Tab-separated table of C-alpha atoms and ligand atoms in Angstrom:
chain	number	residue	atom	x	y	z
V	29	MET	CA	50.854	104.656	95.060
V	30	LYS	CA	52.459	102.269	92.232
V	31	ARG	CA	55.523	102.100	91.476
V	32	ALA	CA	56.571	103.657	87.710
V	33	LYS	CA	58.518	100.613	85.355
V	34	ILE	CA	61.263	101.639	83.246
V	35	SER	CA	62.924	98.726	81.236
V	36	ILE	CA	66.238	99.505	79.398
V	37	ILE	CA	67.021	97.578	75.735
V	38	GLY	CA	70.774	96.902	75.917
V	39	ALA	CA	72.276	96.232	78.124
V	40	GLY	CA	75.985	98.362	77.309
V	41	ASN	CA	77.913	101.318	78.604
V	42	VAL	CA	74.484	103.602	77.480
V	43	GLY	CA	71.948	101.022	79.357
V	44	ALA	CA	73.828	101.107	82.796
V	45	THR	CA	74.001	104.573	82.548
V	46	SER	CA	70.892	105.031	82.020
V	47	ALA	CA	70.411	102.707	85.000
V	48	HIS	CA	72.213	104.326	87.443
V	49	TRP	CA	70.737	107.601	86.436
V	50	ALA	CA	66.948	106.553	86.733
V	51	ALA	CA	67.359	105.102	90.121
V	52	ALA	CA	69.453	107.695	91.198
V	53	LYS	CA	66.493	109.516	90.763
V	54	GLU	CA	63.801	107.321	92.130
V	55	LEU	CA	61.855	107.157	88.470
V	56	GLY	CA	60.750	103.447	88.893
V	57	ASP	CA	61.587	99.695	89.121
V	58	VAL	CA	63.961	99.073	86.350
V	59	VAL	CA	64.581	96.201	84.360
V	60	LEU	CA	67.959	95.573	81.954
V	61	VAL	CA	67.871	93.696	79.035
V	62	ASP	CA	70.011	91.856	77.034
V	63	ILE	CA	70.966	89.153	74.265
V	64	PRO	CA	71.113	85.965	75.663
V	65	GLN	CA	74.618	85.719	74.326
V	66	ILE	CA	75.774	87.148	77.484
V	67	ASP	CA	73.823	85.823	80.364
V	68	GLY	CA	74.489	87.036	83.222
V	69	VAL	CA	76.006	90.714	81.857
V	70	PRO	CA	72.386	92.605	82.795
V	71	GLN	CA	71.737	90.936	85.836
V	72	GLY	CA	74.938	91.268	87.271
V	73	LYS	CA	75.110	94.619	86.424
V	74	ALA	CA	71.367	95.014	88.095
V	75	LEU	CA	72.636	93.878	90.524
V	76	ASP	CA	75.770	95.562	91.634
V	77	LEU	CA	73.165	98.987	90.988
V	78	SER	CA	70.467	97.626	93.276
V	79	GLU	CA	73.712	97.049	96.568
V	80	ALA	CA	74.599	100.219	95.336
V	81	ALA	CA	71.285	101.796	96.852
V	82	PRO	CA	72.085	101.565	100.621
V	83	ILE	CA	75.432	103.912	99.944
V	84	GLU	CA	72.966	106.524	97.662
V	85	ASP	CA	69.245	106.221	99.564
V	86	TYR	CA	68.112	104.781	96.745
V	87	ASP	CA	64.937	103.053	96.412
V	88	ALA	CA	63.730	100.927	93.441
V	89	ARG	CA	64.133	97.059	91.967
V	90	ILE	CA	66.502	96.190	89.753
V	91	THR	CA	66.796	93.628	87.083
V	92	GLY	CA	68.229	92.182	84.634
V	93	ALA	CA	67.144	88.958	81.994
V	94	THR	CA	67.688	88.767	79.269
V	95	SER	CA	64.094	87.892	78.037
V	96	TYR	CA	61.070	90.196	77.967
V	97	ASP	CA	58.588	88.035	80.186
V	98	ALA	CA	60.498	90.705	82.983
V	99	THR	CA	59.958	94.275	81.299
V	100	LYS	CA	55.696	93.226	80.854
V	101	ASP	CA	53.993	95.921	81.209
V	102	SER	CA	56.906	99.333	81.475
V	103	ASP	CA	55.699	102.317	81.276
V	104	VAL	CA	58.963	103.780	79.032
V	105	VAL	CA	61.391	101.781	77.527
V	106	ILE	CA	64.658	103.072	76.512
V	107	ILE	CA	65.749	101.091	73.412
V	108	THR	CA	70.327	101.754	73.745
V	109	ALA	CA	70.124	98.277	71.806
V	110	GLY	CA	72.796	98.548	69.235
V	111	LEU	CA	76.965	99.002	67.589
V	112	ALA	CA	77.745	102.384	69.160
V	113	ARG	CA	79.720	104.017	67.281
V	114	LYS	CA	83.588	103.584	66.856
V	115	PRO	CA	86.550	106.424	65.452
V	116	GLY	CA	85.969	107.370	61.567
V	117	MET	CA	82.904	105.669	61.314
V	118	SER	CA	79.734	107.608	61.148
V	119	ARG	CA	76.280	107.426	62.787
V	120	ASP	CA	75.106	106.634	59.562
V	121	ASP	CA	78.052	103.771	58.927
V	122	LEU	CA	75.448	102.064	61.638
V	123	LEU	CA	72.509	102.593	59.857
V	124	LEU	CA	71.394	98.691	58.697
V	125	ARG	CA	72.582	96.373	61.353
V	126	ASN	CA	70.748	98.710	63.354
V	127	THR	CA	67.385	98.876	61.658
V	128	GLU	CA	67.330	95.207	62.351
V	129	ILE	CA	68.052	95.108	66.116
V	130	VAL	CA	66.449	97.935	66.649
V	131	LYS	CA	63.421	96.791	64.189
V	132	SER	CA	63.440	93.314	66.853
V	133	VAL	CA	63.736	94.934	69.648
V	134	SER	CA	60.733	97.261	68.926
V	135	GLN	CA	58.581	93.990	68.587
V	136	GLN	CA	59.150	92.613	71.680
V	137	VAL	CA	58.429	95.434	73.656
V	138	ALA	CA	55.031	96.602	71.752
V	139	ALA	CA	53.859	92.887	72.407
V	140	ALA	CA	55.364	92.958	76.635
V	141	SER	CA	54.333	96.551	76.946
V	142	PRO	CA	51.718	97.314	74.430
V	143	ASN	CA	50.983	101.028	76.241
V	144	SER	CA	54.497	102.266	77.036
V	145	VAL	CA	55.788	105.362	75.568
V	146	LEU	CA	59.310	104.417	73.246
V	147	VAL	CA	62.203	106.739	74.385
V	148	VAL	CA	64.935	105.735	71.165
V	149	VAL	CA	68.950	106.074	72.216
V	150	SER	CA	70.357	103.929	69.449
V	151	ASN	CA	71.805	105.463	66.380
V	152	PRO	CA	71.416	106.753	63.431
V	153	LEU	CA	68.590	108.814	65.731
V	154	ASP	CA	67.051	109.847	63.153
V	155	ALA	CA	65.736	106.894	61.601
V	156	MET	CA	66.456	104.323	65.120
V	157	VAL	CA	63.015	106.743	66.520
V	158	TYR	CA	61.134	105.683	62.968
V	159	VAL	CA	62.026	101.718	62.191
V	160	ALA	CA	60.795	102.134	66.493
V	161	HIS	CA	58.112	103.159	65.793
V	162	LYS	CA	56.690	100.905	62.113
V	163	ALA	CA	58.203	97.893	64.344
V	164	SER	CA	56.031	98.843	67.451
V	165	GLY	CA	52.753	99.586	65.999
V	166	PHE	CA	52.514	102.586	68.596
V	167	PRO	CA	50.951	105.561	67.453
V	168	ALA	CA	53.312	108.327	66.524
V	169	HIS	CA	53.652	110.056	70.193
V	170	ARG	CA	54.443	107.447	71.699
V	171	VAL	CA	57.642	107.272	70.261
V	172	VAL	CA	60.572	109.961	70.575
V	173	GLY	CA	63.502	110.392	70.310
V	174	MET	CA	66.904	111.278	72.260
V	175	ALA	CA	69.277	113.807	70.177
V	176	GLY	CA	67.487	117.399	70.784
V	177	VAL	CA	68.975	117.477	75.023
V	178	LEU	CA	71.832	115.994	74.065
V	179	ASP	CA	73.364	118.476	71.468
V	180	THR	CA	71.884	121.166	73.483
V	181	ALA	CA	73.474	120.088	76.564
V	182	ARG	CA	76.801	119.970	74.513
V	183	TYR	CA	75.715	123.160	73.582
V	184	ARG	CA	75.528	124.429	76.840
V	185	SER	CA	78.254	122.682	78.677
V	186	PHE	CA	80.191	124.742	76.172
V	187	ILE	CA	78.672	127.818	76.925
V	188	ALA	CA	78.657	127.854	79.726
V	189	ALA	CA	82.620	127.139	80.477
V	190	GLU	CA	83.469	130.257	77.578
V	191	LEU	CA	81.959	133.012	79.964
V	192	ASP	CA	81.913	131.353	82.780
V	193	VAL	CA	78.892	130.768	84.370
V	194	SER	CA	76.723	128.209	85.424
V	195	VAL	CA	75.268	125.675	82.881
V	196	GLU	CA	71.918	126.219	84.883
V	197	ASP	CA	71.637	129.537	83.774
V	198	VAL	CA	71.817	128.317	80.825
V	199	GLN	CA	68.721	127.696	78.325
V	200	ALA	CA	69.039	126.814	74.373
V	201	LEU	CA	66.702	125.297	71.537
V	202	LEU	CA	68.552	123.212	68.682
V	203	MET	CA	66.518	121.406	66.072
V	204	GLY	CA	67.360	119.331	63.177
V	205	GLY	CA	68.958	115.191	63.204
V	206	HIS	CA	70.864	115.057	65.537
V	207	GLY	CA	74.834	116.237	65.812
V	208	ASP	CA	76.929	117.168	62.087
V	209	ASP	CA	72.787	117.648	61.230
V	210	MET	CA	71.810	120.343	63.533
V	211	VAL	CA	70.352	123.345	64.001
V	212	PRO	CA	71.275	126.590	65.724
V	213	LEU	CA	69.346	128.871	66.900
V	214	PRO	CA	71.719	131.416	68.924
V	215	ARG	CA	69.145	133.618	68.701
V	216	TYR	CA	66.607	130.818	70.542
V	217	THR	CA	69.560	130.884	73.272
V	218	SER	CA	70.279	132.169	76.923
V	219	VAL	CA	72.052	133.269	79.813
V	220	GLY	CA	69.720	134.151	82.373
V	221	GLY	CA	67.607	135.773	80.573
V	222	ILE	CA	70.334	137.883	78.234
V	223	PRO	CA	70.300	137.064	74.243
V	224	LEU	CA	72.801	134.969	73.463
V	225	PRO	CA	74.578	137.339	70.882
V	226	GLU	CA	74.098	140.394	73.288
V	227	LEU	CA	77.010	138.512	75.977
V	228	MET	CA	79.103	136.815	73.113
V	229	ALA	CA	80.708	137.218	69.303
V	230	ALA	CA	79.001	135.542	66.599
V	231	ASP	CA	82.659	134.297	65.910
V	232	LYS	CA	82.964	132.123	69.197
V	233	ILE	CA	79.269	131.137	68.869
V	234	GLU	CA	80.551	129.756	65.541
V	235	ALA	CA	83.578	127.533	67.280
V	236	ILE	CA	80.420	126.750	69.820
V	237	VAL	CA	78.324	125.447	67.243
V	238	LYS	CA	81.145	123.595	65.194
V	239	ARG	CA	82.221	121.494	68.187
V	240	THR	CA	78.390	120.868	69.295
V	241	ARG	CA	77.726	119.834	66.342
V	242	SER	CA	81.061	117.280	66.123
V	243	GLY	CA	80.520	116.666	69.511
V	244	GLY	CA	79.742	113.064	69.484
V	245	ALA	CA	82.649	112.422	67.195
V	246	GLU	CA	85.469	113.974	69.832
V	247	ILE	CA	84.639	111.704	72.308
V	248	VAL	CA	84.252	109.138	69.987
V	249	ASN	CA	87.733	109.790	68.541
V	250	LEU	CA	88.845	110.608	72.767
V	251	LEU	CA	87.756	106.669	74.216
V	252	LYS	CA	89.083	105.155	70.458
V	253	THR	CA	86.930	101.803	72.012
V	254	GLY	CA	83.031	103.393	72.052
V	255	SER	CA	80.996	106.245	72.169
V	256	ALA	CA	80.071	108.603	75.002
V	257	TYR	CA	77.871	107.885	76.764
V	258	TYR	CA	77.195	109.523	80.194
V	259	ALA	CA	75.391	112.271	78.408
V	260	PRO	CA	73.425	110.471	76.572
V	261	SER	CA	71.685	108.751	79.125
V	262	ALA	CA	71.181	111.787	81.270
V	263	ALA	CA	69.787	113.042	78.104
V	264	ALA	CA	67.612	109.444	77.943
V	265	VAL	CA	66.006	109.911	81.915
V	266	GLN	CA	65.596	113.614	81.801
V	267	MET	CA	63.119	112.294	78.751
V	268	THR	CA	61.734	109.405	80.580
V	269	GLU	CA	61.541	111.490	83.896
V	270	ALA	CA	59.150	113.864	81.943
V	271	ILE	CA	56.899	110.958	80.830
V	272	ILE	CA	56.975	109.840	84.352
V	273	ARG	CA	56.070	112.587	86.528
V	274	ASP	CA	54.218	114.043	83.406
V	275	LYS	CA	56.567	117.024	84.095
V	276	LYS	CA	54.666	118.577	80.918
V	277	ARG	CA	59.110	119.765	79.907
V	278	VAL	CA	59.582	122.067	76.235
V	279	LEU	CA	62.553	119.831	75.469
V	280	PRO	CA	63.899	119.454	71.615
V	281	CYS	CA	63.461	115.746	70.831
V	282	ALA	CA	63.015	113.593	67.841
V	283	ALA	CA	59.526	113.998	66.946
V	284	TYR	CA	56.901	112.873	64.110
V	285	CYS	CA	55.618	115.638	61.962
V	286	ASP	CA	52.771	115.653	60.236
V	287	GLY	CA	52.919	119.491	58.873
V	288	GLU	CA	54.436	120.573	61.290
V	289	TYR	CA	57.199	122.689	59.897
V	290	GLY	CA	55.969	122.072	56.652
V	291	VAL	CA	57.214	118.132	57.769
V	292	GLY	CA	55.118	114.994	56.731
V	293	GLY	CA	55.114	112.361	58.023
V	294	TYR	CA	58.885	112.062	59.104
V	295	PHE	CA	60.523	112.711	62.791
V	296	VAL	CA	62.845	115.306	62.938
V	297	GLY	CA	64.368	117.384	65.747
V	298	VAL	CA	61.864	119.919	67.493
V	299	PRO	CA	60.735	121.495	70.119
V	300	VAL	CA	58.110	119.272	71.592
V	301	LYS	CA	56.095	118.890	74.981
V	302	LEU	CA	57.064	115.846	76.638
V	303	GLY	CA	54.756	113.991	79.455
V	304	THR	CA	52.499	111.467	80.314
V	305	ARG	CA	51.565	110.836	76.885
V	306	GLY	CA	54.885	110.756	75.661
V	307	VAL	CA	54.937	113.722	72.679
V	308	GLU	CA	52.321	116.255	73.723
V	309	LYS	CA	52.579	118.647	71.117
V	310	VAL	CA	55.184	119.199	68.717
V	311	ILE	CA	55.740	123.084	69.114
V	312	GLU	CA	56.388	125.634	66.273
V	313	VAL	CA	59.158	128.602	66.084
V	314	LYS	CA	59.493	130.916	63.332
V	315	LEU	CA	62.470	130.221	61.506
V	316	THR	CA	65.419	132.504	59.231
V	317	ALA	CA	65.150	131.711	55.777
V	318	ASP	CA	68.589	130.872	56.780
V	319	GLU	CA	68.105	128.073	59.290
V	320	ARG	CA	64.358	128.197	57.590
V	321	LYS	CA	67.807	126.091	55.042
V	322	LEU	CA	69.251	124.262	57.277
V	323	PHE	CA	65.998	122.318	59.067
V	324	GLU	CA	65.309	121.638	55.744
V	325	ALA	CA	68.653	120.131	54.427
V	326	SER	CA	68.416	118.204	57.821
V	327	VAL	CA	65.480	117.256	56.901
V	328	GLN	CA	66.334	115.615	53.953
V	329	HIS	CA	68.878	113.730	54.662
V	330	VAL	CA	66.656	112.399	57.698
V	331	LYS	CA	64.225	111.148	54.211
V	332	ASP	CA	67.892	109.464	52.889
V	333	LEU	CA	67.964	107.322	55.157
V	334	ILE	CA	64.645	106.671	55.353
V	335	ALA	CA	64.747	105.878	51.217
V	336	ALA	CA	68.138	103.416	52.160
V	337	VAL	CA	66.224	101.421	55.322
V	338	LYS	CA	64.958	97.990	54.527
V	339	LEU	CA	61.805	96.860	56.812
Z	30	APR	N1	68.923	93.075	72.746
Z	30	APR	C1	68.964	93.457	73.168
Z	30	APR	N2	70.434	94.099	73.233
Z	30	APR	C2	70.909	94.005	72.425
Z	30	APR	C3	70.983	93.797	71.362
Z	30	APR	C4	69.169	93.894	70.857
Z	30	APR	N3	69.027	92.961	69.603
Z	30	APR	N4	71.615	93.656	70.117
Z	30	APR	C5	72.740	94.421	71.286
Z	30	APR	N5	72.486	94.157	72.030
Z	30	APR	C6	73.094	95.340	72.876
Z	30	APR	C7	74.944	94.791	73.332
Z	30	APR	O1	74.884	93.200	73.291
Z	30	APR	C8	74.855	95.967	74.732
Z	30	APR	O2	75.421	95.132	75.366
Z	30	APR	O3	73.375	96.289	73.051
Z	30	APR	C9	74.434	96.954	74.184
Z	30	APR	C10	75.136	97.548	73.584
Z	30	APR	O4	76.062	98.624	74.144
Z	30	APR	P1	77.812	98.590	73.440
Z	30	APR	O5	78.219	98.532	72.832
Z	30	APR	O6	78.362	99.616	75.208
Z	30	APR	O7	76.848	100.703	73.604
Z	30	APR	P2	76.349	101.580	73.865
Z	30	APR	O8	77.656	102.909	74.022
Z	30	APR	O9	75.673	101.990	74.637
Z	30	APR	O10	75.923	102.773	72.840
Z	30	APR	C11	74.807	102.164	72.229
Z	30	APR	O11	73.369	104.200	71.441
Z	30	APR	O12	73.988	105.856	71.637
Z	30	APR	C12	74.279	104.820	71.006
Z	30	APR	O13	75.344	104.892	68.636
Z	30	APR	C13	74.963	103.986	70.222
Z	30	APR	O14	74.051	102.496	68.697
Z	30	APR	C14	74.866	103.158	69.670
Z	30	APR	C15	74.116	103.306	71.394
């Protein structure tokens, strides 16, 4: 069987850690790409990861490069290129710099791997996934943004810690934009099948939602020199696995809504079915009037961001 090929653009914290998770899961061969100015860095990280393989027992060819030739005919391309947040910076502050970067990266990726699925991680995510779609020229279902899986993982981890139960048993769905703009849905959160509101007081749930909303900033403030990368990369690789192994996982992702949820032509956080073709379906769930209001505010923020993007 032909091995899948995963290229990761940006060999920084999120990119290199994505390579680590992807190799450890034996999802396929991995190519790490960064800019020519830091030639040697992607190659060095790739070599280091290759040398860990005999210890951790994974078979994956891991290479580094500063040109897109090495990415040719990838099945999935994870885009992490860009600047990361520093304390005091919002994701939106990154907008203009990262638009240029993600635009040029997406064009080069599309030329080298015209049939790939793009998993976008660069922030501000809801705008960058739109930029990647426009710049690559790919059909919208082959471009998807990583936000909901990460926000949901943060939320699930906080719930599990609070209830002192396994994270495996906490199921949740969040919608809307990344972080500050997310739309919590405690009604759709369950612990071993039991709805969360039966296990936790409303004020506790509210506190966890608040912490999840600023989960990225909490880590930026602790690290001081960069932003989160273990959970973001794990989330991007879970999506990559769903695509490569055609798992048809139901995950919250930034996906193109063409009428779903009343959204015409934007990428927003919604539950989707993720498989080989990328986003195979946007799943529509019923929202209460309050949830819909929050969702619409989130969509409006995405629209404002896109309006500020010059492509
Ligand atoms: N092409 C390829 N790589 C690029 C480009 C480009 N045009 N521009 C920048 N990069 C690389 C940088 O050289 C750096 O190695 O992207 C990498 C980014 O790595 P970090 O600075 O460590 O940032 P990281 O924490 O990985 O975050 C990357 O993901 O979560 C988001 O907000 C985060 O937008 C940020 C992105």
